[in-house]
GROMACS .gro file of C-alpha atoms in nm:
model
  118
    1THR     CA    1   1.022   0.673   0.243
    2GLU     CA    2   0.648   0.673   0.302
    3ASN     CA    3   0.453   0.654   0.623
    4CYS     CA    4   0.275   0.317   0.612
    5MET     CA    5   0.087   0.378   0.940
    6GLU     CA    6  -0.255   0.393   0.766
    7SER     CA    7  -0.216   0.127   0.496
    8GLY     CA    8   0.008  -0.122   0.677
    9CYS     CA    9   0.133  -0.222   0.332
   10CYS     CA   10   0.476  -0.213   0.172
   11ARG     CA   11   0.559  -0.170  -0.194
   12ASP     CA   12   0.865  -0.397  -0.187
   13ALA     CA   13   0.862  -0.775  -0.149
   14GLY     CA   14   0.993  -0.895   0.185
   15TYR     CA   15   0.936  -0.563   0.361
   16THR     CA   16   0.710  -0.511   0.663
   17CYS     CA   17   0.552  -0.194   0.803
   18PHE     CA   18   0.719  -0.129   1.141
   19THR     CA   19   0.619   0.149   1.383
   20LYS     CA   20   0.859   0.407   1.512
   21ASN     CA   21   0.607   0.591   1.731
   22LYS     CA   22   0.237   0.678   1.730
   23PHE     CA   23   0.289   0.913   1.433
   24TRP     CA   24   0.528   0.725   1.202
   25ALA     CA   25   0.576   0.378   1.055
   26ASN     CA   26   0.805   0.274   0.773
   27CYS     CA   27   0.859  -0.027   0.548
   28ASN     CA   28   1.184  -0.208   0.620
   29ASP     CA   29   1.316  -0.561   0.578
   30THR     CA   30   1.407  -0.572   0.950
   31CYS     CA   31   1.364  -0.350   1.255
   32SER     CA   32   1.564  -0.313   1.577
   33ARG     CA   33   1.403  -0.152   1.881
   34GLY     CA   34   1.569   0.167   1.995
   35ILE     CA   35   1.763   0.442   1.819
   36ASN     CA   36   1.859   0.385   1.455
   37LEU     CA   37   2.183   0.570   1.380
   38GLN     CA   38   2.090   0.575   1.009
   39ASP     CA   39   1.797   0.809   1.086
   40PRO     CA   40   1.872   1.181   1.036
   41LYS     CA   41   1.998   1.335   1.363
   42GLU     CA   42   1.679   1.536   1.416
   43HIS     CA   43   1.471   1.213   1.392
   44ARG     CA   44   1.679   0.988   1.617
   45THR     CA   45   1.407   0.875   1.851
   46PRO     CA   46   1.348   0.511   1.945
   47TRP     CA   47   1.172   0.265   1.715
   48SER     CA   48   0.910   0.042   1.877
   49CYS     CA   49   0.919  -0.201   1.578
   50ASP     CA   50   0.560  -0.315   1.623
   51VAL     CA   51   0.412  -0.456   1.302
   52ILE     CA   52   0.109  -0.260   1.179
   53GLY     CA   53  -0.202  -0.478   1.206
   54GLU     CA   54  -0.250  -0.800   1.017
   55LYS     CA   55  -0.161  -0.625   0.693
   56GLY     CA   56   0.204  -0.588   0.791
   57HIS     CA   57   0.301  -0.882   0.574
   58LEU     CA   58   0.104  -0.789   0.263
   59MET     CA   59   0.264  -0.646  -0.045
   60CYS     CA   60   0.105  -0.367  -0.239
   61GLY     CA   61  -0.049  -0.457  -0.573
   62SER     CA   62   0.079  -0.383  -0.921
   63ALA     CA   63  -0.123  -0.268  -1.222
   64THR     CA   64  -0.202  -0.635  -1.302
   65GLU     CA   65  -0.271  -0.769  -0.951
   66ASN     CA   66  -0.575  -0.760  -0.725
   67CYS     CA   67  -0.521  -0.492  -0.456
   68MET     CA   68  -0.856  -0.561  -0.285
   69GLU     CA   69  -0.692  -0.705   0.030
   70SER     CA   70  -0.383  -0.485   0.059
   71GLY     CA   71  -0.549  -0.157  -0.044
   72CYS     CA   72  -0.220  -0.013  -0.167
   73CYS     CA   73  -0.026   0.015  -0.492
   74ARG     CA   74   0.340  -0.051  -0.563
   75ASP     CA   75   0.368   0.221  -0.825
   76ALA     CA   76   0.383   0.588  -0.723
   77GLY     CA   77   0.082   0.787  -0.840
   78TYR     CA   78  -0.144   0.481  -0.864
   79THR     CA   79  -0.456   0.419  -0.656
   80CYS     CA   80  -0.639   0.095  -0.577
   81PHE     CA   81  -0.983   0.123  -0.746
   82THR     CA   82  -1.264  -0.134  -0.714
   83LYS     CA   83  -1.408  -0.298  -1.021
   84ASN     CA   84  -1.657  -0.515  -0.829
   85LYS     CA   85  -1.682  -0.695  -0.495
   86PHE     CA   86  -1.415  -0.946  -0.605
   87TRP     CA   87  -1.155  -0.734  -0.788
   88ALA     CA   88  -0.968  -0.408  -0.741
   89ASN     CA   89  -0.677  -0.286  -0.947
   90CYS     CA   90  -0.404  -0.022  -0.926
   91ASN     CA   91  -0.450   0.249  -1.189
   92ASP     CA   92  -0.357   0.614  -1.224
   93THR     CA   93  -0.724   0.703  -1.296
   94CYS     CA   94  -1.059   0.526  -1.301
   95SER     CA   95  -1.380   0.591  -1.494
   96ARG     CA   96  -1.705   0.436  -1.379
   97GLY     CA   97  -1.857   0.196  -1.629
   98ILE     CA   98  -1.716  -0.048  -1.883
   99SER     CA   99  -1.353  -0.007  -1.986
  100LEU     CA  100  -1.280  -0.108  -2.345
  101GLN     CA  101  -0.919  -0.166  -2.234
  102ASP     CA  102  -1.032  -0.467  -2.028
  103PRO     CA  103  -1.024  -0.804  -2.208
  104LYS     CA  104  -1.360  -0.876  -2.375
  105GLU     CA  105  -1.453  -1.144  -2.119
  106HIS     CA  106  -1.392  -0.895  -1.833
  107GLN     CA  107  -1.577  -0.595  -1.976
  108THR     CA  108  -1.806  -0.539  -1.680
  109PRO     CA  109  -1.859  -0.198  -1.513
  110TRP     CA  110  -1.599  -0.043  -1.283
  111ILE     CA  111  -1.729   0.098  -0.953
  112CYS     CA  112  -1.410   0.306  -0.899
  113ASP     CA  113  -1.437   0.330  -0.520
  114VAL     CA  114  -1.093   0.388  -0.366
  115ILE     CA  115  -0.952   0.122  -0.136
  116GLY     CA  116  -0.683   0.233   0.108
  117GLU     CA  117  -0.495   0.560   0.073
  118LYS     CA  118  -0.510   0.770  -0.239
   0.00000   0.00000   0.00000
């Protein structure tokens, strides 16, 4: 489980980023306020279940989807990199400039700025 407090995004469809406290938030399909008996004993403190920002409903992007809005990636080890002001993609690395792996009609330079958490 990852802390989604910063990104507000969840890797799995149908999941939302819910807060436990001011330090921790987690992606779950539902959330019930109060103590969750499925939490490890040492972490059994109440959940507030507030949804993180407006991004709480967004899914993280895949390697073929635009992650510009969500700023997070479904696949572990991937980062959301900007290509231009309209497109960002989840990749394990990014090199500034034109990528010959892009389709010919999309071979424009990558900016490679990181969106969201790395």
